[in-house]
Every structure is written in C-alpha cells, then in structure tokens.
mmCIF file of C-alpha atoms and ligand atoms in Angstrom:
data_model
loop_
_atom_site.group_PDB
_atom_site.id
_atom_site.type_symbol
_atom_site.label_atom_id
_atom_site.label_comp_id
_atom_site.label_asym_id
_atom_site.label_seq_id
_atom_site.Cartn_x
_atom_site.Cartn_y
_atom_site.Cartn_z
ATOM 1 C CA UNK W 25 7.987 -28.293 -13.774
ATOM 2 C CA UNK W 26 6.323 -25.117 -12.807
ATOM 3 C CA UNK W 27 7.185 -24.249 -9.130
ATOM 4 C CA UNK W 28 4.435 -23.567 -6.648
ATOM 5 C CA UNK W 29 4.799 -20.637 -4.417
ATOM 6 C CA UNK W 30 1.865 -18.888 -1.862
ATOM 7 C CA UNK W 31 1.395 -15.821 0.577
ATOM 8 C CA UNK W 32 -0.972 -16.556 3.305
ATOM 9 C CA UNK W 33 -2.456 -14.230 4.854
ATOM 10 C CA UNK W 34 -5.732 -12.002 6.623
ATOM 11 C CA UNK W 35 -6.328 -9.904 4.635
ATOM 12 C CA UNK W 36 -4.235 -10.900 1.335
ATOM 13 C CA UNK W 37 -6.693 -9.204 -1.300
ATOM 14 C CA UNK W 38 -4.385 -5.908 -0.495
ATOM 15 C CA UNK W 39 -0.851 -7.813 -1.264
ATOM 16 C CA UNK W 40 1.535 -7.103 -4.055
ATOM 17 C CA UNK W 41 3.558 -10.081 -3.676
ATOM 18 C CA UNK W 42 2.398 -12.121 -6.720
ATOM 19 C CA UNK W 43 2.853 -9.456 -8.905
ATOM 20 C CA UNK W 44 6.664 -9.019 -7.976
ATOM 21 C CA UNK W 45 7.265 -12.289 -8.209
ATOM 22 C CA UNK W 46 6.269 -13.101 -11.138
ATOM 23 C CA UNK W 47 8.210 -9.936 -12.824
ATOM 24 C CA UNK W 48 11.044 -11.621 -10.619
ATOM 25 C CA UNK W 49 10.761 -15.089 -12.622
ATOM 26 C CA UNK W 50 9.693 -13.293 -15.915
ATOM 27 C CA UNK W 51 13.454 -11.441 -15.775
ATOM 28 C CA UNK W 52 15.548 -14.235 -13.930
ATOM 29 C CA UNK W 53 13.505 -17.120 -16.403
ATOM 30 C CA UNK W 54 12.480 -18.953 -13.585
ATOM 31 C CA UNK W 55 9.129 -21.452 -14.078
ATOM 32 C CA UNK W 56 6.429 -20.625 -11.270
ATOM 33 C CA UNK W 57 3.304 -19.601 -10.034
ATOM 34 C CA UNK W 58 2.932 -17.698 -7.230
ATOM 35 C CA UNK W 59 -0.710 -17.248 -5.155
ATOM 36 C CA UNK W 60 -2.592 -15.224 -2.669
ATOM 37 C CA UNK W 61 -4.164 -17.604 -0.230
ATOM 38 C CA UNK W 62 -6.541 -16.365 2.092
ATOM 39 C CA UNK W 63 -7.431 -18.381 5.209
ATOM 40 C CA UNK W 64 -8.768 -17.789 8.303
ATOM 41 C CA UNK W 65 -7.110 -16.653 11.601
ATOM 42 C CA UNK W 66 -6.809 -20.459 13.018
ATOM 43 C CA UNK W 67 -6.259 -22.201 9.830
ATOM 44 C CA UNK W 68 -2.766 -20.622 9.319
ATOM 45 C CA UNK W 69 -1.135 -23.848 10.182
ATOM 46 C CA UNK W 70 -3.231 -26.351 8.385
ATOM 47 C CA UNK W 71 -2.883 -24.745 5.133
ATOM 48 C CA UNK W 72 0.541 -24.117 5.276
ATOM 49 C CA UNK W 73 1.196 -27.870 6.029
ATOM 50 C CA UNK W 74 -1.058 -28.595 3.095
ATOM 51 C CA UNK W 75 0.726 -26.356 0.417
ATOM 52 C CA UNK W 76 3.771 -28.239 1.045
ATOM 53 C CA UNK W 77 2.194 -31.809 1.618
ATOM 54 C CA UNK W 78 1.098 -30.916 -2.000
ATOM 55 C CA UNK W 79 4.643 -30.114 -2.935
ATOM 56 C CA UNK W 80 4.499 -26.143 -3.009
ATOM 57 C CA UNK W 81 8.352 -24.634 -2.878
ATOM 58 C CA UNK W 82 7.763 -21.790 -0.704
ATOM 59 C CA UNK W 83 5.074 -19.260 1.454
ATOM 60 C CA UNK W 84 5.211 -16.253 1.707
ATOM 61 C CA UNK W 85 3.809 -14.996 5.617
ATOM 62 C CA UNK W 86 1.727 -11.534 6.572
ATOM 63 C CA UNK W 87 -0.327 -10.313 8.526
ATOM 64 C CA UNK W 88 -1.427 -11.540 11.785
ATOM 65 C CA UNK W 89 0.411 -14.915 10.784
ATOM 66 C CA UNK W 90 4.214 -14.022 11.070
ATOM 67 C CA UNK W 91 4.209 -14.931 14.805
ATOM 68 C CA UNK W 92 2.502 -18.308 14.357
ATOM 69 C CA UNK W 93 4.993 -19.142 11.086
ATOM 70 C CA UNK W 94 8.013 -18.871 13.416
ATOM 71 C CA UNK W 95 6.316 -21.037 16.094
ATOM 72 C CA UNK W 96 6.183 -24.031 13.372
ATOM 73 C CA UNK W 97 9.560 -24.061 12.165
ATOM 74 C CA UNK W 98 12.070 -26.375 12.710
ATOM 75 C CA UNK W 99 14.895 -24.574 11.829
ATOM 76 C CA UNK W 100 15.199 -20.715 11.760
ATOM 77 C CA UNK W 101 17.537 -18.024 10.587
ATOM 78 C CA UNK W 102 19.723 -15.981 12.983
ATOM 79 C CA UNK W 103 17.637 -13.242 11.865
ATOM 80 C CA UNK W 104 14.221 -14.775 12.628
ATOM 81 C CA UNK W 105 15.117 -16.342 15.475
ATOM 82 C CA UNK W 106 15.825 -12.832 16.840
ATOM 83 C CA UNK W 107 12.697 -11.165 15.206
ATOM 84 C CA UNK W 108 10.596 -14.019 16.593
ATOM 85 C CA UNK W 109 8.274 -13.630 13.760
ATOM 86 C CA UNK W 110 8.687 -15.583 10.114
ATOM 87 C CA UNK W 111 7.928 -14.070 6.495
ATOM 88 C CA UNK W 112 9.445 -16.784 4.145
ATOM 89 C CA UNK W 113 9.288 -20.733 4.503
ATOM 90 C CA UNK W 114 10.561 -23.537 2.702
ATOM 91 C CA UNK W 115 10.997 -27.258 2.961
ATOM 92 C CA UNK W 116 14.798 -28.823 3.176
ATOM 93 C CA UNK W 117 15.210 -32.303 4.032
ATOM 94 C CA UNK W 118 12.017 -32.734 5.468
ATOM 95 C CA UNK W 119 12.305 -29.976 7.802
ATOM 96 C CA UNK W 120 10.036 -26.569 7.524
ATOM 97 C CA UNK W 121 12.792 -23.603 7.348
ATOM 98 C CA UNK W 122 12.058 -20.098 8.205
ATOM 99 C CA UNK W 123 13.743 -16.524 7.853
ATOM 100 C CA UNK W 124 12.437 -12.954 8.083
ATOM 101 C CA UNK W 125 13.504 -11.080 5.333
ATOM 102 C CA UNK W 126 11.943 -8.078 6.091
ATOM 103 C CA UNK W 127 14.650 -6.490 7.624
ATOM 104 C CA UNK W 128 17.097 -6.814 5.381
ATOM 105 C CA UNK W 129 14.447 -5.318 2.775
ATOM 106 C CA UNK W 130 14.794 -2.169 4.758
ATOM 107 C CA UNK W 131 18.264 -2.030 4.574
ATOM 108 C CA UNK W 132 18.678 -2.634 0.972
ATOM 109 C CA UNK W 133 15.831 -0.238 -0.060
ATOM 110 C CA UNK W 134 17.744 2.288 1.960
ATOM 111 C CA UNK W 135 21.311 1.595 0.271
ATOM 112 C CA UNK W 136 19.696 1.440 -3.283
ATOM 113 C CA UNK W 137 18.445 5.083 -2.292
ATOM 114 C CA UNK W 138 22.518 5.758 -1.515
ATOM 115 C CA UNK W 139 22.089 5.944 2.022
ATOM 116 C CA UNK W 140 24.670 4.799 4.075
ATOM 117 C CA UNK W 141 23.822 3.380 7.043
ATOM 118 C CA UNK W 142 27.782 2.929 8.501
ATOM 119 C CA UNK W 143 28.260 4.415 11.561
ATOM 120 C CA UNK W 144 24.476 5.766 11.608
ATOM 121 C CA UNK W 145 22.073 7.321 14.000
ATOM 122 C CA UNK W 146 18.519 6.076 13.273
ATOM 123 C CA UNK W 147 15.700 7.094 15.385
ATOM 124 C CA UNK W 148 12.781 3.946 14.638
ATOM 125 C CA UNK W 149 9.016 5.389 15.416
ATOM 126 C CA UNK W 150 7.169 2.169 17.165
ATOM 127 C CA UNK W 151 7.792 -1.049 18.703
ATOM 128 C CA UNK W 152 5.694 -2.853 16.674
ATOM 129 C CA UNK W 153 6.576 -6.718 14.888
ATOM 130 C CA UNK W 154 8.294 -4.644 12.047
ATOM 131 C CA UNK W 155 10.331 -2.748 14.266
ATOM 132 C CA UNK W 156 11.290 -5.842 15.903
ATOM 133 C CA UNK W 157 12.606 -7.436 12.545
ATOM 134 C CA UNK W 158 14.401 -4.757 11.264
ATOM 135 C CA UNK W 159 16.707 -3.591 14.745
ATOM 136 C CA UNK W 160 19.049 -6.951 14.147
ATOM 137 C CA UNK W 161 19.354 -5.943 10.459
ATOM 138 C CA UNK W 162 20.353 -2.367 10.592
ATOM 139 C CA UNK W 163 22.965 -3.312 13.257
ATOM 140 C CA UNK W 164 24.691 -5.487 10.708
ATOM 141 C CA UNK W 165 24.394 -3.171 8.377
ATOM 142 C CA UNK W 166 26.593 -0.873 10.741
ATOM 143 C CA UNK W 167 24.129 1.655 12.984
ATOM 144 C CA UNK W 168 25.983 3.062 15.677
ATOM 145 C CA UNK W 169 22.949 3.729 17.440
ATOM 146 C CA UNK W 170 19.301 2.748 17.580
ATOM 147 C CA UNK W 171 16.808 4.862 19.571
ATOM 148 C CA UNK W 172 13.101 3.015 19.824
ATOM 149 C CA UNK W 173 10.877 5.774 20.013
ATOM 150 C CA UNK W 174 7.538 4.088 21.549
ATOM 151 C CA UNK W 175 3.312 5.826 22.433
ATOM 152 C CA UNK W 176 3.389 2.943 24.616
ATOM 153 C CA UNK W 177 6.862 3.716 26.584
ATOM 154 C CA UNK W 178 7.391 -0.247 28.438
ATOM 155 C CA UNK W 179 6.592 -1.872 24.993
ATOM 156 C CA UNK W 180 10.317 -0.080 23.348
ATOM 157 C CA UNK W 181 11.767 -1.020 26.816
ATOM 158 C CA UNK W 182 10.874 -4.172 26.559
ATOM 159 C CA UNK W 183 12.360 -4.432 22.874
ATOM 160 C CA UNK W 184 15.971 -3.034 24.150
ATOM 161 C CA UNK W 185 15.587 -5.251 26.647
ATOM 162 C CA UNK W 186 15.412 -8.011 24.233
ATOM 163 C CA UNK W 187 17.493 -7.387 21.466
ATOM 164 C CA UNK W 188 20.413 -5.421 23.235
ATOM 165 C CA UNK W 189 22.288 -8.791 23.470
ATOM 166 C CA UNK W 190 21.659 -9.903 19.780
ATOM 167 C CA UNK W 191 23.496 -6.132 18.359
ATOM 168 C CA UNK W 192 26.342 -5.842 20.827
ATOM 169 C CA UNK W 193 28.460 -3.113 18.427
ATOM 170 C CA UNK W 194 25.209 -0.923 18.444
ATOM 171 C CA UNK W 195 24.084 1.107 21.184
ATOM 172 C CA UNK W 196 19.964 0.258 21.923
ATOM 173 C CA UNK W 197 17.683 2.930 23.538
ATOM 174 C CA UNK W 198 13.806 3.675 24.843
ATOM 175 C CA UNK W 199 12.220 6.285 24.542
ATOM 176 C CA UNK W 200 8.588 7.770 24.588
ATOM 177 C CA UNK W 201 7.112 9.115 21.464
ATOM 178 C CA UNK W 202 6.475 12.618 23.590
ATOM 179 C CA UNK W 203 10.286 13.336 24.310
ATOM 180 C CA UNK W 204 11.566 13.207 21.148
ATOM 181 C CA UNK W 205 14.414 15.407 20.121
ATOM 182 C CA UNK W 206 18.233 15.659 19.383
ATOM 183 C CA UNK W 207 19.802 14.888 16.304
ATOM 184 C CA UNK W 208 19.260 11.513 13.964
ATOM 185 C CA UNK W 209 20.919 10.582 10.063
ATOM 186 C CA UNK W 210 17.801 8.487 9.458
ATOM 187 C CA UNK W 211 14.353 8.368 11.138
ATOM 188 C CA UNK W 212 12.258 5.526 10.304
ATOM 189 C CA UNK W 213 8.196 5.392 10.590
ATOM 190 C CA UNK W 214 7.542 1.633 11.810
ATOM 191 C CA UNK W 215 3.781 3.175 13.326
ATOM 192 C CA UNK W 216 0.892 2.036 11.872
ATOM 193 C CA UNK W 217 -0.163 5.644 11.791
ATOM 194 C CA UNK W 218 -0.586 5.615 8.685
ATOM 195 C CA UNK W 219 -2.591 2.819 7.965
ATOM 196 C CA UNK W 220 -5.440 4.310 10.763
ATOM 197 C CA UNK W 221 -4.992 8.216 9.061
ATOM 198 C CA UNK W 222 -3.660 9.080 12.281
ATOM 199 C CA UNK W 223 -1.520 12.146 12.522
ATOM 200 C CA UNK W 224 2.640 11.793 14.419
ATOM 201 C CA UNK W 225 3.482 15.270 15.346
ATOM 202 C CA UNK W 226 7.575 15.158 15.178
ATOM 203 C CA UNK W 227 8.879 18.253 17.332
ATOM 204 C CA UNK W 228 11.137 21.415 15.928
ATOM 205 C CA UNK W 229 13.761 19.716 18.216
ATOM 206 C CA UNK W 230 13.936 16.530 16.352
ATOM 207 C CA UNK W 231 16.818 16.793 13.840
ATOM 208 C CA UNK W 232 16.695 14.166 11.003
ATOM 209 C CA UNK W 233 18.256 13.914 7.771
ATOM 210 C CA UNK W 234 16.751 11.309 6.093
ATOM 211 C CA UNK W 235 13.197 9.780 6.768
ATOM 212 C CA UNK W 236 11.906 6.365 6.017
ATOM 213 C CA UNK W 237 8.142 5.749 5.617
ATOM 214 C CA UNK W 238 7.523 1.892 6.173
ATOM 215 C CA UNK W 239 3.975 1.854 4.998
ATOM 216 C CA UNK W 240 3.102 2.507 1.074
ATOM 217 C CA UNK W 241 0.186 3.381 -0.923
ATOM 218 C CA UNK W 242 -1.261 5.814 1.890
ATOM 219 C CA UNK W 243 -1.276 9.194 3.033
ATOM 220 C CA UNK W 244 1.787 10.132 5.594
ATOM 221 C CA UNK W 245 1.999 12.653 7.798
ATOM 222 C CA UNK W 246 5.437 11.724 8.351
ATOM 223 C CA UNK W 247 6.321 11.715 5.157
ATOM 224 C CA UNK W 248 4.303 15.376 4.861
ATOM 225 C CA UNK W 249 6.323 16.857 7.602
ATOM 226 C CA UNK W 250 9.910 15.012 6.179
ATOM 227 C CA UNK W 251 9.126 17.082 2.462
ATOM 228 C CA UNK W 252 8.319 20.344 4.207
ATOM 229 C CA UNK W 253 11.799 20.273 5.664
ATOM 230 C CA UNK W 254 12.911 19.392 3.041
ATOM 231 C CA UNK W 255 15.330 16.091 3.626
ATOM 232 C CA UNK W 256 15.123 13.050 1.357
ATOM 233 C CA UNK W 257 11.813 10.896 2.095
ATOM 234 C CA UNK W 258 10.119 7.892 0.800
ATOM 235 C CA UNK W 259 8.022 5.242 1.794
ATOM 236 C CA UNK W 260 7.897 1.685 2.378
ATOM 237 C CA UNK W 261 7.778 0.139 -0.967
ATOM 238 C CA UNK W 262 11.420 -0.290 -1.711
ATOM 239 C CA UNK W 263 11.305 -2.367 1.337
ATOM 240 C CA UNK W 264 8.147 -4.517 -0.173
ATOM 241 C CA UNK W 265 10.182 -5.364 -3.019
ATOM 242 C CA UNK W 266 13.455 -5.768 -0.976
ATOM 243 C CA UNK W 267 12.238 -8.674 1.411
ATOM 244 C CA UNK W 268 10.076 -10.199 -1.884
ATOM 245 C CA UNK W 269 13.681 -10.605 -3.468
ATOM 246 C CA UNK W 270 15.170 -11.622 -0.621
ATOM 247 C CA UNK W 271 12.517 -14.797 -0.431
ATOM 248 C CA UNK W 272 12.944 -15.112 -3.858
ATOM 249 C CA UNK W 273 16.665 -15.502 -3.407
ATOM 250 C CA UNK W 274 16.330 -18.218 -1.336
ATOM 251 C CA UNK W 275 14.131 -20.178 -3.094
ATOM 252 C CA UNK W 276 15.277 -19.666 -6.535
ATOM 253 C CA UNK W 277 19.442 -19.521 -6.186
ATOM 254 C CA UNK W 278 19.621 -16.410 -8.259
ATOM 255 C CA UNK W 279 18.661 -12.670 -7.235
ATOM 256 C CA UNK W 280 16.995 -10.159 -9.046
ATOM 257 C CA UNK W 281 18.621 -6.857 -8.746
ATOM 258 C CA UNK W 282 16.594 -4.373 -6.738
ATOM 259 C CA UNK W 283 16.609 -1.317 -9.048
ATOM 260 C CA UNK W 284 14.787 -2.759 -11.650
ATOM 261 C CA UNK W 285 11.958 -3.108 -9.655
ATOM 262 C CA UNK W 286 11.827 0.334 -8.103
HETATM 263 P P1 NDP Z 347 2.201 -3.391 14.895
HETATM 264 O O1 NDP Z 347 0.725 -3.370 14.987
HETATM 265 O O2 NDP Z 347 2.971 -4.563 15.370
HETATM 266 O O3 NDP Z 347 2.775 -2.089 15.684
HETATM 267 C C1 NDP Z 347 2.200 -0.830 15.494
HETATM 268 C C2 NDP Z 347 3.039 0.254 16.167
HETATM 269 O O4 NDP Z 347 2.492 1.517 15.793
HETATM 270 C C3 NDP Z 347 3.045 0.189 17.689
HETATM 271 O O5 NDP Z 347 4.326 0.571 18.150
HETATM 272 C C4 NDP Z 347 1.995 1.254 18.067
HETATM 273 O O6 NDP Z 347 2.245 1.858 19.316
HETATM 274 C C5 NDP Z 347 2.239 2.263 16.976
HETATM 275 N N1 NDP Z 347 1.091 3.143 16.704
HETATM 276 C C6 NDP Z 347 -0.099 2.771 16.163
HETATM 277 N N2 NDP Z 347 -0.890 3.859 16.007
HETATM 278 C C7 NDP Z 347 -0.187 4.927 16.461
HETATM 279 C C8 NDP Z 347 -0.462 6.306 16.570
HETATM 280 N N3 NDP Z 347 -1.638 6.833 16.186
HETATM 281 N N4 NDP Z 347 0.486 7.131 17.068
HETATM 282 C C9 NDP Z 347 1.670 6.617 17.468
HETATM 283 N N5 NDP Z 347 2.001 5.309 17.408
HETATM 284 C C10 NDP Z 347 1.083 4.469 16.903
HETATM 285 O O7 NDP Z 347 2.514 -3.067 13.343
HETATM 286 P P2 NDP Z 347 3.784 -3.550 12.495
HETATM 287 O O8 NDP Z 347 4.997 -3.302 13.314
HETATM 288 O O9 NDP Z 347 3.544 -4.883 11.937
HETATM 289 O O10 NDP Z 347 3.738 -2.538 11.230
HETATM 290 C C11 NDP Z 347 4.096 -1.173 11.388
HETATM 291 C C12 NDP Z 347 4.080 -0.466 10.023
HETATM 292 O O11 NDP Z 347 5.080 -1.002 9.171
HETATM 293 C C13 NDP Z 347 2.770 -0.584 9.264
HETATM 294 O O12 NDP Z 347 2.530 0.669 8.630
HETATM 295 C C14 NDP Z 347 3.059 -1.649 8.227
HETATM 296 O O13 NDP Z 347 2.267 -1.499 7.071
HETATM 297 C C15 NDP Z 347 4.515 -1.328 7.909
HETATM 298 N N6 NDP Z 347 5.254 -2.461 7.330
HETATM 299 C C16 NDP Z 347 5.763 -2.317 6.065
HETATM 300 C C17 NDP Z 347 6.473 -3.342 5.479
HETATM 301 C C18 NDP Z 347 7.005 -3.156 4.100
HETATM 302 O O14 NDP Z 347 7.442 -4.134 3.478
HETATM 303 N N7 NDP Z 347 7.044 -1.947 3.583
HETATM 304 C C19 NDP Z 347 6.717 -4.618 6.178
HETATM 305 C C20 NDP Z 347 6.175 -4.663 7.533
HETATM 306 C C21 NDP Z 347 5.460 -3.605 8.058
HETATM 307 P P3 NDP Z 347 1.685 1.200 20.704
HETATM 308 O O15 NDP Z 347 2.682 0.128 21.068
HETATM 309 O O16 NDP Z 347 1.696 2.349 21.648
HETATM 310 O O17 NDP Z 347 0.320 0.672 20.392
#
C-alpha cells in the first residue's frame, strides 16, 4: 500500500520537500506519496491529528509550526527535546513521536563537503529557531567551541544560557553581531538576512575558513563576502536535503545516501 506522507506548513507553495522525497523513494523503491499541505496559522494541530487519524505515516513541519509540533508530542528525541522545536512526526504505538532533524542536516551537508568538524571553532550568525536546533548537533559532531553571534545581544545569551548544559564537552559563548572578530574554522549564516535582502557586514578582523550559508535559492551577502576571500562557501541546500533524508530514514528503515542528491 502506498504510504502517505505531508509537510505542513505557512507558506508551503515555496517547499522542496516533495520533490526530494519522492527521488528518495524512486532510488530506495519505496511506495509513497508525499504532499504540501497548507493550513492556516491555528489549524496546525487539527490537521496534523487528521493526517494521521486518516492513517498518513509521517509530516513533515516548517515554518511558523515547528514550535507548536513539539508542544503535541508525546515522546521526543534528545535532539528535539533540546531544540524545543519539531520537523518530523510519526505515529508508534499510538503515541505522536517527534525529532528535529535539522541539525543533523547541517552537519552531514558539511561532512559530505569534507569538512571536519572535530575539534572545530564555528562562529553561528543568529539566535534564531535554526540556530537553536543545530548547537546540540554540531557538539556531537565534535565542536570545541561555539560562539552565538546575535543583532539582538540577550536573545544569544539567553541560548548559552540554555543549551550550555545539554553540550558539556563544548565551550558555548554570546556575543553581539558588532564585536565580531578573532579567528573561526567554520562560520555559519543562521540570519534571515538573506531572506529580507538585507546586507551582514563581517569585519577584516573576523578570520574564517570555511562559511556556511543556511538559506538557498537567494542572494547572500555572506556568501558574496566568503568568495571574495576566497575560502570554501555554500549555502543551505545540502542541509535541505540532509534533514529530508534524515526524516526519511526514520520513516522508511533505509537511507538514501546524501551525495546523490547534491
Ligand atoms: P528566526 O526568525 O528564528 O531567526 C532569525 C535570526 O536572524 C535572528 O537571530 C535575527 O536577529 C537575525 N536577523 C534577521 N535579520 C537580520 C539582519 N538584517 N541582520 C542581522 N541579523 C538578522 O529564523 P530561523 O532561525 O528559523 O532561520 C534562519 C535562517 O536559516 C533562514 O535563512 C532560514 O531560511 C534558514 N534555514 C535553513 C534551513 C535549511 O534546511 N537549509 C533550515 C532552517 C532554517 P534578532 O534576534 O536580532 O532579530
């Protein structure tokens, strides 16, 4: 029987998921479908409980829902539980299940680009949700230390301040997004600068050696500044596709390898 999968979302017209997960199941020879359902900002939780009442496998969660998904779940992921937010949920014995695999997108788009993230000094840009999902991630992965670079200086404060517990090997820091210098192996955009064409001026005393552009399909001034000096750059799709197969994992017992779908 053909399984039933969904991302819900506000705005969904803009989201690649059904597309990669359908060339997921068309290489692995799984049977689904996989839809875009749009609903509105307080009917997240009624039509996620009717997708599974009508025996859908799995949702996908975006935008502004993530928040809400992790409020419904019964049972949650390490990794969710410390993102507080939820991007993949499934039913298991009668009880709604929730991860966020967003993080761990990041990290494997970052290793499939050969970038080793052992011992690491990443400098994140924002304290947004994504930020959020991906600090927990990158410290299993092996950072050494994470500096949370923040316009709005209590908000990255307020993230160390949560999550220092959660990543005890890795050393957590705030900072503002004026002071920003010394020397970093990775810097990652998690602004939504780019999505509002605003500009992020990054200093001549910010080192960097690798930058990481979270958001895809737009213009970057990030990513502008990252080619003119010349260090290895990309944006955020790798990570699109990396938390789509890490759903798709879960739900389907087999994984598609990442670098197929780059
Ligand atoms: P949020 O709205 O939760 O956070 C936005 C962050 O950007 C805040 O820290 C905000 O700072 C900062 N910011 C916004 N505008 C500016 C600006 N002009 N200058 C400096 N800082 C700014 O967004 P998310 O965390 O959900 O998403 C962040 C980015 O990550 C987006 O581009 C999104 O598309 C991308 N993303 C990509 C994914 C992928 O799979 N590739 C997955 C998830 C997210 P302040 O606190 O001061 O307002």
């Amino acid at each position: 029987m053909t399984k039933q999968f969904a991302v819900i979302g506000n705005p969904i017209e803009q989201s690649r998921s059904p597309e990669l997960h359908h060339a997921f199941a068309a290489k692995t020879g799984v049977d689904l479908n996989y839809q875009k359902i749009l609903t509105p900002l307080d009917g997240f939780e009624s039509t996620a409980k009717d997708f599974f009442a009508r025996n859908g496998v799995g949702i996908n969660v975006t935008v502004p829902f993530k928040e809400q998904a992790f409020a419904l779940c019964d049972q949650l992921t390490e990794r969710a539980r410390i993102a507080k937010a939820v991007n993949t949920l499934w039913m298991q014995d009668g009880k709604l299940h929730g991860d966020n695999t967003d993080g761990q997108g990041l990290v494997a788009a970052m290793q499939a680009l050969g970038w080793h993230l052992d011992n690491s000094r990443i400098l994140i840009l924002g304290a947004g949700g994504a930020t959020r999902g991906v600090i927990y991630p990158l410290a299993q992965a092996g950072a050494k230390q994470i500096v949370i670079a923040n316009r709005t200086l209590a908000r990255a404060e307020q993230l160390v301040e949560d999550l220092s517990a959660a990543v005890p090997q890795t050393e957590l820091k705030a900072t503002g997004l004026e002071q920003l210098s010394g020397e970093y192996d990775f810097v990652i955009n998690a602004t939504s600068a780019s999505l509002t064409g605003d500009t992020l001026q990054l200093p001549e005393s910010l080192i960097f050696h690798h930058a990481y552009e979270m958001a895809y399909g737009k213009p970057s001034s990030f990513l502008d500044q990252a080619q003119q000096r010349q260090v290895p750059a990309t944006d955020g799709y790798g990570m699109l596709v990396g938390q789509a197969i890490e759903a798709f994992s879960i739900w389907n017992g087999v994984k598609p390898e990442l670098k197929d779908f780059l």
